[in-house]
Amino acid sequence: MTTKTLRTAGGLSVRYAPRGALSVLGLFVLTLAGAVVLVGTGDFPMTPGEVVDTLLGRGTLVQEFAVMEIRLPRVLVAVLVGAALAVGGAVFQSISRNPLGSPDVIGFGQGATVGALTVIVLFQGSAAAAAGGAVVGGLVTGAAIYLLAWKKGVHGYRLVLVGIGAAAMLTSVIHYLITKANLVDATRATVWMTGSLDGRDWAQFWPLLTVCCVLLPLVLGHGRALRMLEMGDDAAYALGVKVERTRILLMASAVLLVAVATSAAGPIVFVSLSAPQLARRLTRTPGPNLGASALMGAVLLLAADWLATNAFGERQLPVGVVTGILGGCYLLWLLVTERKAGRI
């Protein structure tokens, strides 16, 4: 990895990796371009120029309604959900020091799903109540897995193994709740479990934006400490990191990010698994690559939503189906790669 130092007239200096910086810039441009293209996609197609003009207040009344009321909130929710899932995945993969240490593999996504289904099936709650149940379910699951994995600290492989066991148990609870539901609630639950951006509006966007504005900067600000944690607890202690407090703070932030993203769009799988790994391979920079991971997650979800909307003719698929197919292929490739490298 090649690094350079940028010095200012005031005597400050900042080290950066040119490839990493260019990768982040490229992902940011891709996110903007993907968002504009997706806003212009639909039954009332618009060119990128028309989308930009409408966003600047120069569109027709029909264009303004289509963009501002229907498509823009959906696209913004996709960007934030992708970023939140990816950062949550990057945190857990760094803490566990395992590429399989992803929230949707070690049970946090399933916990959020159980919380939402409990509200839907047992209490016939509204969409807002189901979203709140998803957040509570994710947080409770995160706390339970942390406590079960604790033994003089939290070892990465122990966290992954406990999480996989919890995911299996929670999946059984999900199936049980579905069998207890009446036809209407079972249909609602099944649709929600698929993971979809259909019908997402400003009501989902603003709470998601609030949480992301608080937690994403908090996690990004602990990027150096997270990189030290990847080296092991002893090395992190020696470098001045307050290991357990930092780990709890980052895990709680990651669980809340995943839970809120799940409450907004349902359990969209494999983004938190694949985005951090793809970001690392793109930047070729050690460490969690949190900024690149967030943008990669946004790009992946925008691309998956475009495929779900346009790649299957008139039959539009939920975005969770597309991420499941692509993510499953990626997981198989990752397992083969890790096995060949002798890490599993």
mmCIF file of C-alpha atoms in Angstrom, residues 159 230 281:
data_model
loop_
_atom_site.group_PDB
_atom_site.id
_atom_site.type_symbol
_atom_site.label_atom_id
_atom_site.label_comp_id
_atom_site.label_asym_id
_atom_site.label_seq_id
_atom_site.Cartn_x
_atom_site.Cartn_y
_atom_site.Cartn_z
ATOM 1 C CA LEU A 159 -18.807 -14.220 18.593
ATOM 2 C CA GLU A 230 -8.252 -5.831 14.220
ATOM 3 C CA ARG A 281 -10.574 -5.263 -2.391
#
